[in-house]
Amino acid sequence: PFQVVGGKVKKPGKRGRKPAKIDLKAKLERSRQSARECRARKKLRYQYLEELVSSRERAICALREELEMYKQWCMAMDQGKIPSEIKALLTGEEQGKVQQNSTKLAKAAKTEANSSNP
């Protein structure tokens, strides 16, 4: 009734792996653990996306403010008035201050662009 193949004793009958008797409680616990991990991953993903959205919204607000400032400057120049900020730029008095503001905005926009690549 037993066969010897390659130094191993084989029992006659069905070939292949026998279905292991999996403990039902262990299987349910593994399923629950998997579900918990899935929910945790989902929560982290949503937190990341919410932070990304809020940072983009902040960048948009900063850019809108900058655009509004430039519009005001243009409207003033159309009326023949030269805004003090532009006078300062032309004379070079407050050039550092204005450059710092525009540099901050540019850095914020670059940071937002870089953070969009996870």
Short mmCIF file of the N, C-alpha and C atoms (twelve columns), coordinates in Angstrom:
data_MODEL
# 
_entry.id   MODEL 
# 
loop_
_atom_site.group_PDB 
_atom_site.id 
_atom_site.type_symbol 
_atom_site.label_atom_id 
_atom_site.label_alt_id 
_atom_site.label_comp_id 
_atom_site.label_asym_id 
_atom_site.label_seq_id 
_atom_site.Cartn_x 
_atom_site.Cartn_y 
_atom_site.Cartn_z 
_atom_site.pdbx_PDB_model_num 
ATOM 1   N N  . PRO A 1   0.798   -1.206  0.000   1 
ATOM 2   C CA . PRO A 1   0.000   0.000   0.000   1 
ATOM 3   C C  . PRO A 1   0.840   1.269   0.000   1 
ATOM 4   N N  . PHE A 2   2.121   1.250   0.419   1 
ATOM 5   C CA . PHE A 2   2.972   2.437   0.415   1 
ATOM 6   C C  . PHE A 2   3.956   2.358   -0.737  1 
ATOM 7   N N  . GLN A 3   4.236   3.517   -1.333  1 
ATOM 8   C CA . GLN A 3   5.222   3.570   -2.409  1 
ATOM 9   C C  . GLN A 3   6.441   4.355   -1.922  1 
ATOM 10  N N  . VAL A 4   7.606   3.949   -2.339  1 
ATOM 11  C CA . VAL A 4   8.822   4.682   -2.008  1 
ATOM 12  C C  . VAL A 4   9.277   5.397   -3.279  1 
ATOM 13  N N  . VAL A 5   9.264   6.726   -3.239  1 
ATOM 14  C CA . VAL A 5   9.655   7.518   -4.403  1 
ATOM 15  C C  . VAL A 5   10.697  8.522   -3.941  1 
ATOM 16  N N  . GLY A 6   11.877  8.419   -4.482  1 
ATOM 17  C CA . GLY A 6   12.933  9.364   -4.137  1 
ATOM 18  C C  . GLY A 6   13.290  9.333   -2.675  1 
ATOM 19  N N  . GLY A 7   13.201  8.197   -2.025  1 
ATOM 20  C CA . GLY A 7   13.560  8.082   -0.624  1 
ATOM 21  C C  . GLY A 7   12.447  8.488   0.321   1 
ATOM 22  N N  . LYS A 8   11.281  8.876   -0.201  1 
ATOM 23  C CA . LYS A 8   10.155  9.290   0.637   1 
ATOM 24  C C  . LYS A 8   9.037   8.274   0.518   1 
ATOM 25  N N  . VAL A 9   8.370   8.076   1.610   1 
ATOM 26  C CA . VAL A 9   7.246   7.141   1.617   1 
ATOM 27  C C  . VAL A 9   5.988   7.921   1.294   1 
ATOM 28  N N  . LYS A 10  5.270   7.489   0.276   1 
ATOM 29  C CA . LYS A 10  4.028   8.151   -0.103  1 
ATOM 30  C C  . LYS A 10  2.854   7.237   0.161   1 
ATOM 31  N N  . LYS A 11  1.805   7.829   0.676   1 
ATOM 32  C CA . LYS A 11  0.585   7.074   0.928   1 
ATOM 33  C C  . LYS A 11  -0.283  7.130   -0.329  1 
ATOM 34  N N  . PRO A 12  -0.981  6.067   -0.606  1 
ATOM 35  C CA . PRO A 12  -1.870  6.096   -1.777  1 
ATOM 36  C C  . PRO A 12  -3.082  6.986   -1.491  1 
ATOM 37  N N  . GLY A 13  -3.683  7.480   -2.530  1 
ATOM 38  C CA . GLY A 13  -4.888  8.290   -2.355  1 
ATOM 39  C C  . GLY A 13  -4.819  9.535   -3.215  1 
ATOM 40  N N  . LYS A 14  -5.502  10.559  -2.772  1 
ATOM 41  C CA . LYS A 14  -5.550  11.795  -3.555  1 
ATOM 42  C C  . LYS A 14  -4.205  12.479  -3.581  1 
ATOM 43  N N  . ARG A 15  -3.936  13.074  -4.746  1 
ATOM 44  C CA . ARG A 15  -2.678  13.794  -4.877  1 
ATOM 45  C C  . ARG A 15  -2.907  15.257  -4.506  1 
ATOM 46  N N  . GLY A 16  -1.822  15.946  -4.220  1 
ATOM 47  C CA . GLY A 16  -1.908  17.365  -3.922  1 
ATOM 48  C C  . GLY A 16  -1.996  17.618  -2.434  1 
ATOM 49  N N  . ARG A 17  -2.169  18.857  -2.125  1 
ATOM 50  C CA . ARG A 17  -2.184  19.277  -0.737  1 
ATOM 51  C C  . ARG A 17  -3.535  18.989  -0.110  1 
ATOM 52  N N  . LYS A 18  -3.515  18.491  1.102   1 
ATOM 53  C CA . LYS A 18  -4.774  18.254  1.806   1 
ATOM 54  C C  . LYS A 18  -5.262  19.577  2.379   1 
ATOM 55  N N  . PRO A 19  -6.528  19.835  2.316   1 
ATOM 56  C CA . PRO A 19  -7.030  21.088  2.887   1 
ATOM 57  C C  . PRO A 19  -6.813  21.095  4.396   1 
ATOM 58  N N  . ALA A 20  -6.087  22.102  4.844   1 
ATOM 59  C CA . ALA A 20  -5.813  22.195  6.279   1 
ATOM 60  C C  . ALA A 20  -7.092  22.620  6.989   1 
ATOM 61  N N  . LYS A 21  -7.283  22.076  8.144   1 
ATOM 62  C CA . LYS A 21  -8.451  22.468  8.926   1 
ATOM 63  C C  . LYS A 21  -8.129  23.790  9.612   1 
ATOM 64  N N  . ILE A 22  -8.601  24.867  9.004   1 
ATOM 65  C CA . ILE A 22  -8.304  26.203  9.509   1 
ATOM 66  C C  . ILE A 22  -9.254  26.507  10.653  1 
ATOM 67  N N  . ASP A 23  -8.665  26.963  11.731  1 
ATOM 68  C CA . ASP A 23  -9.467  27.326  12.888  1 
ATOM 69  C C  . ASP A 23  -10.328 28.533  12.516  1 
ATOM 70  N N  . LEU A 24  -11.623 28.398  12.664  1 
ATOM 71  C CA . LEU A 24  -12.551 29.447  12.256  1 
ATOM 72  C C  . LEU A 24  -12.329 30.726  13.059  1 
ATOM 73  N N  . LYS A 25  -12.048 30.601  14.345  1 
ATOM 74  C CA . LYS A 25  -11.825 31.787  15.177  1 
ATOM 75  C C  . LYS A 25  -10.584 32.539  14.709  1 
ATOM 76  N N  . ALA A 26  -9.532  31.805  14.392  1 
ATOM 77  C CA . ALA A 26  -8.296  32.437  13.922  1 
ATOM 78  C C  . ALA A 26  -8.532  33.142  12.586  1 
ATOM 79  N N  . LYS A 27  -9.300  32.516  11.725  1 
ATOM 80  C CA . LYS A 27  -9.601  33.095  10.417  1 
ATOM 81  C C  . LYS A 27  -10.382 34.400  10.587  1 
ATOM 82  N N  . LEU A 28  -11.370 34.399  11.473  1 
ATOM 83  C CA . LEU A 28  -12.154 35.605  11.725  1 
ATOM 84  C C  . LEU A 28  -11.273 36.707  12.318  1 
ATOM 85  N N  . GLU A 29  -10.385 36.346  13.222  1 
ATOM 86  C CA . GLU A 29  -9.506  37.345  13.839  1 
ATOM 87  C C  . GLU A 29  -8.567  37.956  12.802  1 
ATOM 88  N N  . ARG A 30  -8.039  37.117  11.886  1 
ATOM 89  C CA . ARG A 30  -7.184  37.642  10.820  1 
ATOM 90  C C  . ARG A 30  -7.971  38.600  9.928   1 
ATOM 91  N N  . SER A 31  -9.210  38.250  9.659   1 
ATOM 92  C CA . SER A 31  -10.059 39.106  8.836   1 
ATOM 93  C C  . SER A 31  -10.306 40.445  9.530   1 
ATOM 94  N N  . ARG A 32  -10.591 40.396  10.826  1 
ATOM 95  C CA . ARG A 32  -10.817 41.641  11.586  1 
ATOM 96  C C  . ARG A 32  -9.559  42.514  11.596  1 
ATOM 97  N N  . GLN A 33  -8.413  41.869  11.796  1 
ATOM 98  C CA . GLN A 33  -7.146  42.610  11.828  1 
ATOM 99  C C  . GLN A 33  -6.884  43.259  10.473  1 
ATOM 100 N N  . SER A 34  -7.139  42.527  9.413   1 
ATOM 101 C CA . SER A 34  -6.959  43.066  8.063   1 
ATOM 102 C C  . SER A 34  -7.874  44.272  7.838   1 
ATOM 103 N N  . ALA A 35  -9.105  44.169  8.309   1 
ATOM 104 C CA . ALA A 35  -10.052 45.279  8.158   1 
ATOM 105 C C  . ALA A 35  -9.585  46.496  8.954   1 
ATOM 106 N N  . ARG A 36  -9.058  46.260  10.174  1 
ATOM 107 C CA . ARG A 36  -8.556  47.372  10.981  1 
ATOM 108 C C  . ARG A 36  -7.405  48.080  10.263  1 
ATOM 109 N N  . GLU A 37  -6.486  47.284  9.709   1 
ATOM 110 C CA . GLU A 37  -5.349  47.864  8.995   1 
ATOM 111 C C  . GLU A 37  -5.803  48.636  7.762   1 
ATOM 112 N N  . CYS A 38  -6.789  48.107  7.074   1 
ATOM 113 C CA . CYS A 38  -7.315  48.779  5.885   1 
ATOM 114 C C  . CYS A 38  -7.929  50.129  6.264   1 
ATOM 115 N N  . ARG A 39  -8.697  50.146  7.354   1 
ATOM 116 C CA . ARG A 39  -9.308  51.410  7.798   1 
ATOM 117 C C  . ARG A 39  -8.242  52.416  8.208   1 
ATOM 118 N N  . ALA A 40  -7.179  51.933  8.865   1 
ATOM 119 C CA . ALA A 40  -6.099  52.839  9.279   1 
ATOM 120 C C  . ALA A 40  -5.401  53.440  8.059   1 
ATOM 121 N N  . ARG A 41  -5.136  52.607  7.039   1 
ATOM 122 C CA . ARG A 41  -4.507  53.116  5.811   1 
ATOM 123 C C  . ARG A 41  -5.402  54.143  5.137   1 
ATOM 124 N N  . LYS A 42  -6.691  53.854  5.098   1 
ATOM 125 C CA . LYS A 42  -7.647  54.769  4.468   1 
ATOM 126 C C  . LYS A 42  -7.665  56.106  5.204   1 
ATOM 127 N N  . LYS A 43  -7.646  56.054  6.540   1 
ATOM 128 C CA . LYS A 43  -7.665  57.271  7.345   1 
ATOM 129 C C  . LYS A 43  -6.421  58.112  7.064   1 
ATOM 130 N N  . LEU A 44  -5.256  57.460  7.017   1 
ATOM 131 C CA . LEU A 44  -4.016  58.179  6.715   1 
ATOM 132 C C  . LEU A 44  -4.047  58.809  5.330   1 
ATOM 133 N N  . ARG A 45  -4.582  58.065  4.365   1 
ATOM 134 C CA . ARG A 45  -4.663  58.579  2.994   1 
ATOM 135 C C  . ARG A 45  -5.553  59.830  2.942   1 
ATOM 136 N N  . TYR A 46  -6.693  59.783  3.643   1 
ATOM 137 C CA . TYR A 46  -7.588  60.937  3.649   1 
ATOM 138 C C  . TYR A 46  -6.964  62.116  4.380   1 
ATOM 139 N N  . GLN A 47  -6.229  61.873  5.470   1 
ATOM 140 C CA . GLN A 47  -5.551  62.956  6.168   1 
ATOM 141 C C  . GLN A 47  -4.534  63.627  5.251   1 
ATOM 142 N N  . TYR A 48  -3.766  62.807  4.532   1 
ATOM 143 C CA . TYR A 48  -2.773  63.344  3.609   1 
ATOM 144 C C  . TYR A 48  -3.445  64.206  2.537   1 
ATOM 145 N N  . LEU A 49  -4.538  63.710  1.980   1 
ATOM 146 C CA . LEU A 49  -5.232  64.464  0.928   1 
ATOM 147 C C  . LEU A 49  -5.830  65.763  1.465   1 
ATOM 148 N N  . GLU A 50  -6.362  65.725  2.695   1 
ATOM 149 C CA . GLU A 50  -6.925  66.947  3.279   1 
ATOM 150 C C  . GLU A 50  -5.845  67.989  3.516   1 
ATOM 151 N N  . GLU A 51  -4.664  67.544  3.991   1 
ATOM 152 C CA . GLU A 51  -3.556  68.476  4.188   1 
ATOM 153 C C  . GLU A 51  -3.108  69.065  2.856   1 
ATOM 154 N N  . LEU A 52  -3.085  68.233  1.834   1 
ATOM 155 C CA . LEU A 52  -2.681  68.691  0.505   1 
ATOM 156 C C  . LEU A 52  -3.658  69.754  -0.003  1 
ATOM 157 N N  . VAL A 53  -4.941  69.503  0.164   1 
ATOM 158 C CA . VAL A 53  -5.962  70.460  -0.288  1 
ATOM 159 C C  . VAL A 53  -5.819  71.777  0.461   1 
ATOM 160 N N  . SER A 54  -5.653  71.720  1.792   1 
ATOM 161 C CA . SER A 54  -5.566  72.963  2.559   1 
ATOM 162 C C  . SER A 54  -4.311  73.753  2.201   1 
ATOM 163 N N  . SER A 55  -3.198  73.058  1.957   1 
ATOM 164 C CA . SER A 55  -1.981  73.782  1.578   1 
ATOM 165 C C  . SER A 55  -2.142  74.425  0.200   1 
ATOM 166 N N  . ARG A 56  -2.810  73.732  -0.705  1 
ATOM 167 C CA . ARG A 56  -3.061  74.323  -2.034  1 
ATOM 168 C C  . ARG A 56  -3.985  75.534  -1.914  1 
ATOM 169 N N  . GLU A 57  -4.986  75.437  -1.032  1 
ATOM 170 C CA . GLU A 57  -5.902  76.569  -0.853  1 
ATOM 171 C C  . GLU A 57  -5.161  77.784  -0.311  1 
ATOM 172 N N  . ARG A 58  -4.221  77.548  0.623   1 
ATOM 173 C CA . ARG A 58  -3.427  78.660  1.160   1 
ATOM 174 C C  . ARG A 58  -2.588  79.300  0.055   1 
ATOM 175 N N  . ALA A 59  -1.996  78.465  -0.790  1 
ATOM 176 C CA . ALA A 59  -1.181  78.989  -1.892  1 
ATOM 177 C C  . ALA A 59  -2.041  79.798  -2.855  1 
ATOM 178 N N  . ILE A 60  -3.249  79.314  -3.127  1 
ATOM 179 C CA . ILE A 60  -4.164  80.028  -4.025  1 
ATOM 180 C C  . ILE A 60  -4.517  81.388  -3.445  1 
ATOM 181 N N  . CYS A 61  -4.801  81.431  -2.136  1 
ATOM 182 C CA . CYS A 61  -5.134  82.711  -1.488  1 
ATOM 183 C C  . CYS A 61  -3.973  83.691  -1.595  1 
ATOM 184 N N  . ALA A 62  -2.765  83.198  -1.355  1 
ATOM 185 C CA . ALA A 62  -1.588  84.074  -1.444  1 
ATOM 186 C C  . ALA A 62  -1.427  84.614  -2.859  1 
ATOM 187 N N  . LEU A 63  -1.623  83.772  -3.847  1 
ATOM 188 C CA . LEU A 63  -1.494  84.215  -5.235  1 
ATOM 189 C C  . LEU A 63  -2.604  85.190  -5.628  1 
ATOM 190 N N  . ARG A 64  -3.812  84.963  -5.106  1 
ATOM 191 C CA . ARG A 64  -4.917  85.903  -5.392  1 
ATOM 192 C C  . ARG A 64  -4.624  87.276  -4.803  1 
ATOM 193 N N  . GLU A 65  -4.066  87.269  -3.570  1 
ATOM 194 C CA . GLU A 65  -3.714  88.551  -2.945  1 
ATOM 195 C C  . GLU A 65  -2.659  89.269  -3.771  1 
ATOM 196 N N  . GLU A 66  -1.669  88.515  -4.246  1 
ATOM 197 C CA . GLU A 66  -0.623  89.123  -5.069  1 
ATOM 198 C C  . GLU A 66  -1.225  89.675  -6.362  1 
ATOM 199 N N  . LEU A 67  -2.117  88.910  -6.984  1 
ATOM 200 C CA . LEU A 67  -2.767  89.359  -8.214  1 
ATOM 201 C C  . LEU A 67  -3.583  90.629  -7.957  1 
ATOM 202 N N  . GLU A 68  -4.298  90.675  -6.848  1 
ATOM 203 C CA . GLU A 68  -5.105  91.851  -6.515  1 
ATOM 204 C C  . GLU A 68  -4.208  93.072  -6.326  1 
ATOM 205 N N  . MET A 69  -3.057  92.874  -5.694  1 
ATOM 206 C CA . MET A 69  -2.108  93.975  -5.496  1 
ATOM 207 C C  . MET A 69  -1.651  94.506  -6.858  1 
ATOM 208 N N  . TYR A 70  -1.322  93.591  -7.773  1 
ATOM 209 C CA . TYR A 70  -0.882  94.026  -9.101  1 
ATOM 210 C C  . TYR A 70  -2.011  94.736  -9.859  1 
ATOM 211 N N  . LYS A 71  -3.241  94.275  -9.680  1 
ATOM 212 C CA . LYS A 71  -4.383  94.946  -10.320 1 
ATOM 213 C C  . LYS A 71  -4.526  96.367  -9.801  1 
ATOM 214 N N  . GLN A 72  -4.378  96.512  -8.476  1 
ATOM 215 C CA . GLN A 72  -4.484  97.851  -7.884  1 
ATOM 216 C C  . GLN A 72  -3.380  98.761  -8.433  1 
ATOM 217 N N  . TRP A 73  -2.185  98.220  -8.561  1 
ATOM 218 C CA . TRP A 73  -1.089  99.005  -9.106  1 
ATOM 219 C C  . TRP A 73  -1.402  99.445  -10.531 1 
ATOM 220 N N  . CYS A 74  -1.932  98.535  -11.329 1 
ATOM 221 C CA . CYS A 74  -2.261  98.851  -12.727 1 
ATOM 222 C C  . CYS A 74  -3.352  99.908  -12.814 1 
ATOM 223 N N  . MET A 75  -4.379  99.760  -11.968 1 
ATOM 224 C CA . MET A 75  -5.467  100.745 -11.975 1 
ATOM 225 C C  . MET A 75  -4.936  102.123 -11.589 1 
ATOM 226 N N  . ALA A 76  -4.060  102.152 -10.604 1 
ATOM 227 C CA . ALA A 76  -3.489  103.429 -10.177 1 
ATOM 228 C C  . ALA A 76  -2.657  104.045 -11.306 1 
ATOM 229 N N  . MET A 77  -1.874  103.211 -11.991 1 
ATOM 230 C CA . MET A 77  -1.046  103.731 -13.080 1 
ATOM 231 C C  . MET A 77  -1.907  104.198 -14.254 1 
ATOM 232 N N  . ASP A 78  -3.057  103.524 -14.480 1 
ATOM 233 C CA . ASP A 78  -3.960  103.964 -15.544 1 
ATOM 234 C C  . ASP A 78  -4.512  105.353 -15.241 1 
ATOM 235 N N  . GLN A 79  -4.627  105.680 -13.960 1 
ATOM 236 C CA . GLN A 79  -5.133  106.996 -13.564 1 
ATOM 237 C C  . GLN A 79  -4.007  108.015 -13.452 1 
ATOM 238 N N  . GLY A 80  -2.805  107.594 -13.826 1 
ATOM 239 C CA . GLY A 80  -1.673  108.517 -13.817 1 
ATOM 240 C C  . GLY A 80  -0.948  108.578 -12.489 1 
ATOM 241 N N  . LYS A 81  -1.308  107.731 -11.552 1 
ATOM 242 C CA . LYS A 81  -0.641  107.728 -10.250 1 
ATOM 243 C C  . LYS A 81  0.371   106.583 -10.231 1 
ATOM 244 N N  . ILE A 82  1.497   106.852 -9.599  1 
ATOM 245 C CA . ILE A 82  2.509   105.796 -9.468  1 
ATOM 246 C C  . ILE A 82  2.481   105.321 -8.013  1 
ATOM 247 N N  . PRO A 83  2.135   104.052 -7.792  1 
ATOM 248 C CA . PRO A 83  2.090   103.532 -6.417  1 
ATOM 249 C C  . PRO A 83  3.452   103.636 -5.737  1 
ATOM 250 N N  . SER A 84  3.422   103.844 -4.433  1 
ATOM 251 C CA . SER A 84  4.666   104.031 -3.685  1 
ATOM 252 C C  . SER A 84  5.569   102.803 -3.785  1 
ATOM 253 N N  . GLU A 85  4.968   101.627 -3.877  1 
ATOM 254 C CA . GLU A 85  5.789   100.422 -3.988  1 
ATOM 255 C C  . GLU A 85  6.606   100.424 -5.283  1 
ATOM 256 N N  . ILE A 86  5.977   100.884 -6.354  1 
ATOM 257 C CA . ILE A 86  6.674   100.925 -7.642  1 
ATOM 258 C C  . ILE A 86  7.733   102.016 -7.624  1 
ATOM 259 N N  . LYS A 87  7.416   103.155 -6.991  1 
ATOM 260 C CA . LYS A 87  8.425   104.208 -6.852  1 
ATOM 261 C C  . LYS A 87  9.632   103.666 -6.101  1 
ATOM 262 N N  . ALA A 88  9.363   102.897 -5.050  1 
ATOM 263 C CA . ALA A 88  10.448  102.330 -4.254  1 
ATOM 264 C C  . ALA A 88  11.268  101.355 -5.102  1 
ATOM 265 N N  . LEU A 89  10.579  100.584 -5.924  1 
ATOM 266 C CA . LEU A 89  11.296  99.650  -6.799  1 
ATOM 267 C C  . LEU A 89  12.174  100.415 -7.786  1 
ATOM 268 N N  . LEU A 90  11.614  101.500 -8.333  1 
ATOM 269 C CA . LEU A 90  12.363  102.273 -9.320  1 
ATOM 270 C C  . LEU A 90  13.563  102.970 -8.690  1 
ATOM 271 N N  . THR A 91  13.375  103.462 -7.475  1 
ATOM 272 C CA . THR A 91  14.483  104.163 -6.811  1 
ATOM 273 C C  . THR A 91  15.404  103.193 -6.091  1 
ATOM 274 N N  . GLY A 92  14.914  101.990 -5.804  1 
ATOM 275 C CA . GLY A 92  15.748  100.978 -5.155  1 
ATOM 276 C C  . GLY A 92  15.778  101.097 -3.641  1 
ATOM 277 N N  . GLU A 93  14.907  101.947 -3.072  1 
ATOM 278 C CA . GLU A 93  14.931  102.160 -1.627  1 
ATOM 279 C C  . GLU A 93  14.469  100.914 -0.870  1 
ATOM 280 N N  . GLU A 94  13.304  100.411 -1.227  1 
ATOM 281 C CA . GLU A 94  12.738  99.270  -0.503  1 
ATOM 282 C C  . GLU A 94  12.785  98.005  -1.345  1 
ATOM 283 N N  . GLN A 95  13.750  97.959  -2.220  1 
ATOM 284 C CA . GLN A 95  13.809  96.818  -3.137  1 
ATOM 285 C C  . GLN A 95  13.937  95.510  -2.365  1 
ATOM 286 N N  . GLY A 96  14.720  95.489  -1.316  1 
ATOM 287 C CA . GLY A 96  14.897  94.272  -0.523  1 
ATOM 288 C C  . GLY A 96  13.601  93.796  0.085   1 
ATOM 289 N N  . LYS A 97  12.787  94.733  0.593   1 
ATOM 290 C CA . LYS A 97  11.524  94.364  1.246   1 
ATOM 291 C C  . LYS A 97  10.547  93.738  0.251   1 
ATOM 292 N N  . VAL A 98  10.395  94.357  -0.905  1 
ATOM 293 C CA . VAL A 98  9.472   93.843  -1.912  1 
ATOM 294 C C  . VAL A 98  9.979   92.508  -2.457  1 
ATOM 295 N N  . GLN A 99  11.295  92.411  -2.634  1 
ATOM 296 C CA . GLN A 99  11.866  91.147  -3.123  1 
ATOM 297 C C  . GLN A 99  11.628  90.025  -2.128  1 
ATOM 298 N N  . GLN A 100 11.724  90.348  -0.841  1 
ATOM 299 C CA . GLN A 100 11.482  89.321  0.178   1 
ATOM 300 C C  . GLN A 100 10.058  88.804  0.069   1 
ATOM 301 N N  . ASN A 101 9.091   89.707  -0.096  1 
ATOM 302 C CA . ASN A 101 7.688   89.279  -0.212  1 
ATOM 303 C C  . ASN A 101 7.475   88.418  -1.440  1 
ATOM 304 N N  . SER A 102 8.014   88.845  -2.574  1 
ATOM 305 C CA . SER A 102 7.820   88.055  -3.793  1 
ATOM 306 C C  . SER A 102 8.593   86.739  -3.715  1 
ATOM 307 N N  . THR A 103 9.742   86.744  -3.032  1 
ATOM 308 C CA . THR A 103 10.510  85.506  -2.869  1 
ATOM 309 C C  . THR A 103 9.740   84.523  -1.994  1 
ATOM 310 N N  . LYS A 104 9.114   85.024  -0.933  1 
ATOM 311 C CA . LYS A 104 8.310   84.161  -0.057  1 
ATOM 312 C C  . LYS A 104 7.170   83.519  -0.844  1 
ATOM 313 N N  . LEU A 105 6.501   84.320  -1.667  1 
ATOM 314 C CA . LEU A 105 5.393   83.791  -2.463  1 
ATOM 315 C C  . LEU A 105 5.890   82.761  -3.463  1 
ATOM 316 N N  . ALA A 106 7.028   83.045  -4.084  1 
ATOM 317 C CA . ALA A 106 7.571   82.108  -5.060  1 
ATOM 318 C C  . ALA A 106 7.980   80.810  -4.380  1 
ATOM 319 N N  . LYS A 107 8.599   80.919  -3.207  1 
ATOM 320 C CA . LYS A 107 8.996   79.717  -2.475  1 
ATOM 321 C C  . LYS A 107 7.775   78.912  -2.057  1 
ATOM 322 N N  . ALA A 108 6.723   79.616  -1.619  1 
ATOM 323 C CA . ALA A 108 5.500   78.914  -1.220  1 
ATOM 324 C C  . ALA A 108 4.914   78.163  -2.410  1 
ATOM 325 N N  . ALA A 109 4.918   78.800  -3.580  1 
ATOM 326 C CA . ALA A 109 4.381   78.130  -4.767  1 
ATOM 327 C C  . ALA A 109 5.248   76.929  -5.153  1 
ATOM 328 N N  . LYS A 110 6.567   77.059  -5.040  1 
ATOM 329 C CA . LYS A 110 7.457   75.943  -5.371  1 
ATOM 330 C C  . LYS A 110 7.270   74.813  -4.379  1 
ATOM 331 N N  . THR A 111 7.142   75.169  -3.096  1 
ATOM 332 C CA . THR A 111 6.936   74.141  -2.066  1 
ATOM 333 C C  . THR A 111 5.645   73.380  -2.343  1 
ATOM 334 N N  . GLU A 112 4.609   74.099  -2.722  1 
ATOM 335 C CA . GLU A 112 3.327   73.448  -3.024  1 
ATOM 336 C C  . GLU A 112 3.481   72.528  -4.228  1 
ATOM 337 N N  . ALA A 113 4.216   72.985  -5.238  1 
ATOM 338 C CA . ALA A 113 4.398   72.149  -6.425  1 
ATOM 339 C C  . ALA A 113 5.177   70.886  -6.082  1 
ATOM 340 N N  . ASN A 114 6.201   71.026  -5.253  1 
ATOM 341 C CA . ASN A 114 7.023   69.872  -4.884  1 
ATOM 342 C C  . ASN A 114 6.264   68.913  -3.985  1 
ATOM 343 N N  . SER A 115 5.428   69.438  -3.097  1 
ATOM 344 C CA . SER A 115 4.699   68.541  -2.181  1 
ATOM 345 C C  . SER A 115 3.594   67.768  -2.891  1 
ATOM 346 N N  . SER A 116 3.264   68.167  -4.098  1 
ATOM 347 C CA . SER A 116 2.216   67.440  -4.818  1 
ATOM 348 C C  . SER A 116 2.728   66.120  -5.370  1 
ATOM 349 N N  . ASN A 117 4.045   65.910  -5.358  1 
ATOM 350 C CA . ASN A 117 4.614   64.654  -5.844  1 
ATOM 351 C C  . ASN A 117 4.911   63.767  -4.646  1 
ATOM 352 N N  . PRO A 118 4.012   62.862  -4.247  1 
ATOM 353 C CA . PRO A 118 4.230   62.041  -3.066  1 
ATOM 354 C C  . PRO A 118 5.324   61.021  -3.253  1 
# 
